[in-house]
């Protein structure tokens, strides 16, 4: 059964980054680019989040070259479901916020 929990901004961006295989430094760069430099992940935050995502089965490590220390990760199908659930939750928040305090109509 799929967990339906709110994702932190950092985790959401990490998961978006892993729709293509990336190693840790690549993820950090991609998150900074996606957020226009607003979200900068520290190594401890990134690797803690990666461990949690691996435990949940939302990402997986790809087999690496035997002489490389770089480990690449990619999102799993259950991770894609979690991202879609988060998008649904965020759209609902925006819709309800705009309904209560105003904003652009869509």
Coordinates of N, CA, C and O in Angstrom, one line a residue:
X1 N 0.9 -1.2 0.0 CA 0.0 0.0 0.0 C 0.9 1.2 0.0 O 1.9 1.3 0.7
X2 N 0.5 2.2 -0.8 CA 1.3 3.4 -0.9 C 1.1 4.4 0.2 O -0.1 4.6 0.6
X3 N 2.1 4.8 0.8 CA 2.0 5.8 1.9 C 1.6 7.2 1.2 O 2.0 7.5 0.2
X4 N 0.8 7.9 1.9 CA 0.4 9.2 1.4 C 0.8 10.2 2.5 O 0.0 10.6 3.3
X5 N 2.0 10.7 2.4 CA 2.5 11.6 3.4 C 3.1 12.8 2.7 O 3.5 12.8 1.5
X6 N 3.1 13.9 3.4 CA 3.6 15.2 2.8 C 5.1 15.1 2.7 O 5.8 14.6 3.6
X7 N 5.7 15.5 1.6 CA 7.1 15.5 1.4 C 7.7 16.9 1.8 O 7.1 17.9 1.6
X8 N 8.9 16.9 2.3 CA 9.6 18.1 2.5 C 10.0 18.7 1.2 O 10.1 17.9 0.2
X9 N 10.3 20.0 1.1 CA 10.7 20.6 -0.1 C 12.0 19.9 -0.7 O 12.1 19.6 -1.9
X10 N 12.9 19.7 0.2 CA 14.2 19.0 -0.2 C 13.9 17.6 -0.8 O 14.4 17.3 -1.8
X11 N 13.1 16.8 -0.1 CA 12.8 15.5 -0.6 C 12.1 15.5 -1.9 O 12.4 14.8 -2.8
X12 N 11.1 16.5 -2.0 CA 10.4 16.6 -3.3 C 11.4 16.9 -4.4 O 11.3 16.3 -5.5
X13 N 12.3 17.8 -4.2 CA 13.2 18.2 -5.3 C 14.2 17.0 -5.6 O 14.6 16.8 -6.7
X14 N 14.6 16.3 -4.5 CA 15.5 15.2 -4.7 C 14.8 14.1 -5.6 O 15.4 13.6 -6.6
X15 N 13.5 13.9 -5.3 CA 12.8 12.9 -6.1 C 12.6 13.3 -7.5 O 12.7 12.5 -8.5
X16 N 12.3 14.6 -7.7 CA 12.1 15.1 -9.1 C 13.5 15.0 -9.9 O 13.5 14.6 -11.0
X17 N 14.6 15.2 -9.2 CA 15.9 15.1 -9.8 C 16.2 13.6 -10.3 O 16.9 13.4 -11.2
X18 N 15.6 12.7 -9.6 CA 15.9 11.3 -9.9 C 15.0 10.6 -10.9 O 14.9 9.4 -11.1
X19 N 14.3 11.5 -11.7 CA 13.6 10.9 -12.9 C 14.6 10.5 -14.0 O 14.3 9.9 -15.0
X20 N 15.9 10.9 -13.7 CA 17.0 10.5 -14.6 C 18.1 10.1 -13.6 O 18.1 10.6 -12.4
X21 N 18.9 9.1 -13.9 CA 19.9 8.6 -13.0 C 20.9 9.8 -12.6 O 21.4 10.5 -13.5
X22 N 21.2 9.9 -11.3 CA 22.1 10.9 -10.9 C 22.9 10.5 -9.7 O 22.3 9.7 -8.8
X23 N 24.1 10.9 -9.5 CA 24.8 10.7 -8.2 C 24.6 11.8 -7.3 O 24.0 12.8 -7.7
X24 N 25.1 11.7 -6.1 CA 24.9 12.7 -5.1 C 25.2 14.2 -5.5 O 24.3 15.0 -5.3
X25 N 26.3 14.4 -6.0 CA 26.7 15.8 -6.4 C 25.8 16.3 -7.5 O 25.4 17.4 -7.5
X26 N 25.4 15.4 -8.4 CA 24.5 15.8 -9.5 C 23.1 16.2 -9.0 O 22.5 17.1 -9.5
X27 N 22.7 15.4 -8.0 CA 21.4 15.7 -7.3 C 21.5 17.1 -6.7 O 20.6 17.9 -6.9
X28 N 22.5 17.4 -6.0 CA 22.7 18.7 -5.3 C 22.7 19.8 -6.3 O 22.0 20.8 -6.1
X29 N 23.3 19.6 -7.5 CA 23.4 20.7 -8.5 C 22.0 20.8 -9.1 O 21.5 21.9 -9.4
X30 N 21.3 19.7 -9.4 CA 20.0 19.8 -10.0 C 18.9 20.4 -9.1 O 18.1 21.2 -9.6
X31 N 19.0 20.1 -7.8 CA 18.0 20.7 -6.9 C 18.3 22.3 -6.9 O 17.3 23.0 -6.9
X32 N 19.5 22.7 -6.8 CA 19.8 24.1 -6.8 C 19.3 24.8 -8.1 O 18.7 25.9 -8.1
X33 N 19.5 24.1 -9.2 CA 19.0 24.6 -10.5 C 17.5 24.7 -10.6 O 16.9 25.7 -11.0
X34 N 16.8 23.6 -10.2 CA 15.3 23.5 -10.2 C 14.7 24.6 -9.3 O 13.7 25.2 -9.7
X35 N 15.4 24.9 -8.2 CA 14.8 25.9 -7.3 C 15.4 27.3 -7.5 O 15.2 28.2 -6.7
X36 N 16.1 27.5 -8.6 CA 16.7 28.8 -8.9 C 17.7 29.2 -7.8 O 17.8 30.4 -7.5
X37 N 18.4 28.3 -7.2 CA 19.4 28.5 -6.2 C 18.8 28.7 -4.8 O 19.5 29.0 -3.8
X38 N 17.5 28.6 -4.7 CA 16.9 28.9 -3.3 C 17.1 27.7 -2.4 O 17.2 27.9 -1.2
X39 N 17.1 26.4 -2.9 CA 17.3 25.3 -2.1 C 18.7 24.7 -2.4 O 19.0 24.3 -3.5
X40 N 19.6 24.8 -1.4 CA 20.9 24.2 -1.5 C 21.1 23.1 -0.4 O 21.0 23.4 0.8
X41 N 21.3 21.9 -0.9 CA 21.3 20.8 0.0 C 22.7 20.6 0.6 O 23.7 20.6 -0.2
X42 N 22.8 20.4 1.9 CA 24.1 20.0 2.5 C 24.2 18.5 2.3 O 23.3 17.8 2.2
X43 N 25.5 18.1 2.3 CA 25.7 16.6 2.0 C 25.0 15.7 3.1 O 24.4 14.7 2.7
X44 N 25.0 16.2 4.3 CA 24.3 15.4 5.4 C 22.8 15.3 5.1 O 22.2 14.2 5.3
X45 N 22.2 16.4 4.7 CA 20.8 16.4 4.4 C 20.5 15.5 3.2 O 19.6 14.6 3.3
X46 N 21.3 15.6 2.2 CA 21.1 14.8 1.0 C 21.2 13.3 1.3 O 20.3 12.5 1.0
X47 N 22.3 12.9 1.9 CA 22.5 11.4 2.1 C 21.6 10.9 3.2 O 21.2 9.7 3.1
X48 N 21.1 11.7 4.1 CA 20.1 11.2 5.1 C 18.8 11.0 4.3 O 18.1 10.0 4.5
X49 N 18.4 11.9 3.4 CA 17.2 11.8 2.7 C 17.3 10.6 1.7 O 16.3 9.8 1.6
X50 N 18.5 10.4 1.1 CA 18.6 9.3 0.2 C 18.4 7.9 0.9 O 17.8 7.0 0.4
X51 N 19.0 7.8 2.1 CA 18.8 6.6 2.9 C 17.3 6.4 3.2 O 16.9 5.2 3.2
X52 N 16.6 7.4 3.6 CA 15.2 7.3 3.9 C 14.4 6.8 2.7 O 13.6 5.9 2.7
X53 N 14.7 7.5 1.5 CA 14.0 7.1 0.3 C 14.3 5.7 -0.1 O 13.5 5.0 -0.7
X54 N 15.6 5.2 0.1 CA 15.9 3.8 -0.2 C 15.1 2.9 0.7 O 14.6 1.9 0.2
X55 N 15.0 3.2 2.0 CA 14.3 2.4 2.9 C 12.8 2.3 2.5 O 12.2 1.2 2.7
X56 N 12.3 3.4 2.0 CA 10.8 3.4 1.6 C 10.6 2.7 0.2 O 9.5 2.5 -0.2
X57 N 11.7 2.5 -0.5 CA 11.6 1.9 -1.8 C 11.2 2.9 -2.9 O 10.7 2.5 -3.9
X58 N 11.4 4.2 -2.6 CA 11.0 5.2 -3.5 C 12.1 5.5 -4.5 O 11.8 6.1 -5.6
X59 N 13.3 5.1 -4.2 CA 14.4 5.2 -5.1 C 15.2 3.9 -5.0 O 15.0 3.2 -4.0
X60 N 16.1 3.7 -6.0 CA 17.0 2.6 -5.9 C 18.4 3.0 -6.4 O 18.5 3.9 -7.2
X61 N 19.4 2.3 -5.8 CA 20.8 2.6 -6.3 C 21.0 1.7 -7.5 O 20.6 0.6 -7.6
X62 N 21.6 2.3 -8.5 CA 22.0 1.6 -9.7 C 23.3 0.9 -9.6 O 24.2 1.4 -8.9
X63 N 23.5 -0.2 -10.2 CA 24.8 -0.9 -10.1 C 25.8 0.0 -10.7 O 25.6 0.6 -11.8
X64 N 27.0 0.2 -10.0 CA 28.0 1.0 -10.5 C 29.2 0.3 -11.0 O 29.3 -0.9 -10.9
X65 N 30.1 1.1 -11.5 CA 31.4 0.5 -12.0 C 32.2 0.1 -10.8 O 32.2 0.8 -9.7
X66 N 32.9 -1.0 -10.9 CA 33.6 -1.5 -9.7 C 34.7 -0.6 -9.2 O 35.1 -0.5 -8.1
X67 N 35.3 0.3 -10.1 CA 36.3 1.2 -9.7 C 35.8 2.6 -9.4 O 36.6 3.5 -9.2
X68 N 34.5 2.8 -9.3 CA 34.0 4.1 -9.1 C 33.3 4.2 -7.7 O 32.7 3.2 -7.2
X69 N 33.6 5.3 -7.0 CA 32.9 5.5 -5.7 C 31.6 6.2 -5.8 O 30.8 6.2 -4.9
X70 N 31.3 6.7 -7.0 CA 30.1 7.4 -7.2 C 28.9 6.4 -7.4 O 29.0 5.4 -8.1
X71 N 27.9 6.6 -6.6 CA 26.7 5.7 -6.7 C 25.6 6.6 -7.3 O 25.3 7.7 -6.9
X72 N 24.9 6.0 -8.3 CA 23.8 6.7 -9.0 C 22.5 6.1 -8.5 O 22.4 4.9 -8.1
X73 N 21.5 7.0 -8.4 CA 20.2 6.6 -8.0 C 19.1 6.9 -9.0 O 19.4 7.8 -9.8
X74 N 18.0 6.3 -8.9 CA 16.9 6.6 -9.8 C 15.6 6.3 -9.1 O 15.5 5.5 -8.2
X75 N 14.5 7.1 -9.4 CA 13.2 6.9 -8.8 C 12.6 5.6 -9.2 O 12.8 5.2 -10.3
X76 N 11.8 5.0 -8.3 CA 11.1 3.8 -8.6 C 9.6 4.1 -9.0 O 9.2 5.3 -8.8
X77 N 8.9 3.1 -9.4 CA 7.5 3.4 -9.7 C 6.7 3.8 -8.5 O 5.9 4.7 -8.6
X78 N 7.0 3.3 -7.3 CA 6.3 3.7 -6.1 C 6.7 5.1 -5.7 O 6.0 5.9 -5.1
X79 N 8.0 5.5 -6.0 CA 8.4 6.9 -5.8 C 7.7 7.8 -6.7 O 7.3 8.9 -6.3
X80 N 7.4 7.4 -8.0 CA 6.7 8.3 -8.9 C 5.3 8.5 -8.4 O 4.7 9.6 -8.5
X81 N 4.7 7.5 -7.8 CA 3.3 7.6 -7.2 C 3.4 8.6 -6.1 O 2.5 9.5 -5.9
X82 N 4.4 8.5 -5.2 CA 4.5 9.5 -4.1 C 4.7 10.9 -4.6 O 4.1 11.8 -4.0
X83 N 5.4 11.1 -5.7 CA 5.6 12.5 -6.2 C 4.2 12.9 -6.8 O 3.8 14.1 -6.6
X84 N 3.5 12.1 -7.5 CA 2.2 12.5 -8.0 C 1.2 12.8 -6.8 O 0.4 13.7 -6.9
X85 N 1.3 12.0 -5.8 CA 0.4 12.3 -4.6 C 0.7 13.7 -4.0 O -0.1 14.4 -3.6
X86 N 2.0 14.0 -4.0 CA 2.4 15.3 -3.5 C 2.0 16.4 -4.4 O 1.5 17.4 -3.9
X87 N 2.1 16.2 -5.7 CA 1.6 17.2 -6.6 C 0.1 17.5 -6.4 O -0.4 18.6 -6.4
X88 N -0.7 16.4 -6.2 CA -2.1 16.5 -5.9 C -2.4 17.3 -4.6 O -3.2 18.2 -4.6
X89 N -1.6 17.0 -3.6 CA -1.7 17.7 -2.3 C -1.4 19.2 -2.4 O -2.2 20.0 -1.9
X90 N -0.3 19.5 -3.2 CA 0.1 20.9 -3.3 C -1.0 21.6 -4.1 O -1.3 22.8 -3.8
X91 N -1.5 21.0 -5.2 CA -2.6 21.7 -6.0 C -3.8 22.0 -5.1 O -4.4 23.1 -5.2
X92 N -4.2 21.1 -4.2 CA -5.3 21.3 -3.3 C -5.0 22.4 -2.4 O -5.9 23.3 -2.1
X93 N -3.8 22.5 -1.8 CA -3.4 23.6 -1.0 C -3.5 25.0 -1.7 O -4.1 25.9 -1.1
X94 N -3.0 25.0 -2.9 CA -3.1 26.3 -3.7 C -4.6 26.6 -3.9 O -5.0 27.8 -3.8
X95 N -5.3 25.7 -4.4 CA -6.7 25.9 -4.7 C -7.5 26.4 -3.5 O -8.2 27.4 -3.6
X96 N -7.3 25.8 -2.4 CA -8.0 26.2 -1.1 C -7.5 27.6 -0.6 O -8.3 28.4 -0.2
X97 N -6.2 27.8 -0.8 CA -5.6 29.1 -0.3 C -6.2 30.2 -1.2 O -6.5 31.3 -0.7
X98 N -6.2 30.0 -2.5 CA -6.7 31.0 -3.4 C -8.2 31.3 -3.2 O -8.7 32.4 -3.3
X99 N -8.9 30.2 -2.9 CA -10.4 30.3 -2.6 C -10.6 31.2 -1.4 O -11.5 32.0 -1.4
X100 N -9.8 31.0 -0.4 CA -10.0 31.7 0.9 C -9.5 33.2 0.8 O -10.2 34.1 1.2
X101 N -8.3 33.3 0.3 CA -7.7 34.7 0.4 C -7.6 35.4 -1.0 O -7.1 36.5 -1.1
X102 N -8.1 34.7 -2.0 CA -8.1 35.3 -3.3 C -6.8 34.9 -4.1 O -6.0 34.1 -3.6
X103 N -6.7 35.4 -5.3 CA -5.6 35.0 -6.1 C -6.1 34.8 -7.5 O -7.2 35.1 -7.8
X104 N -5.2 34.3 -8.3 CA -5.6 34.1 -9.7 C -6.6 33.0 -9.8 O -6.6 32.1 -9.1
X105 N -7.6 33.2 -10.7 CA -8.6 32.2 -11.0 C -8.2 31.3 -12.1 O -7.6 31.8 -13.1
X106 N -8.4 30.1 -11.9 CA -8.0 29.1 -13.0 C -9.2 28.1 -13.2 O -10.1 28.0 -12.5

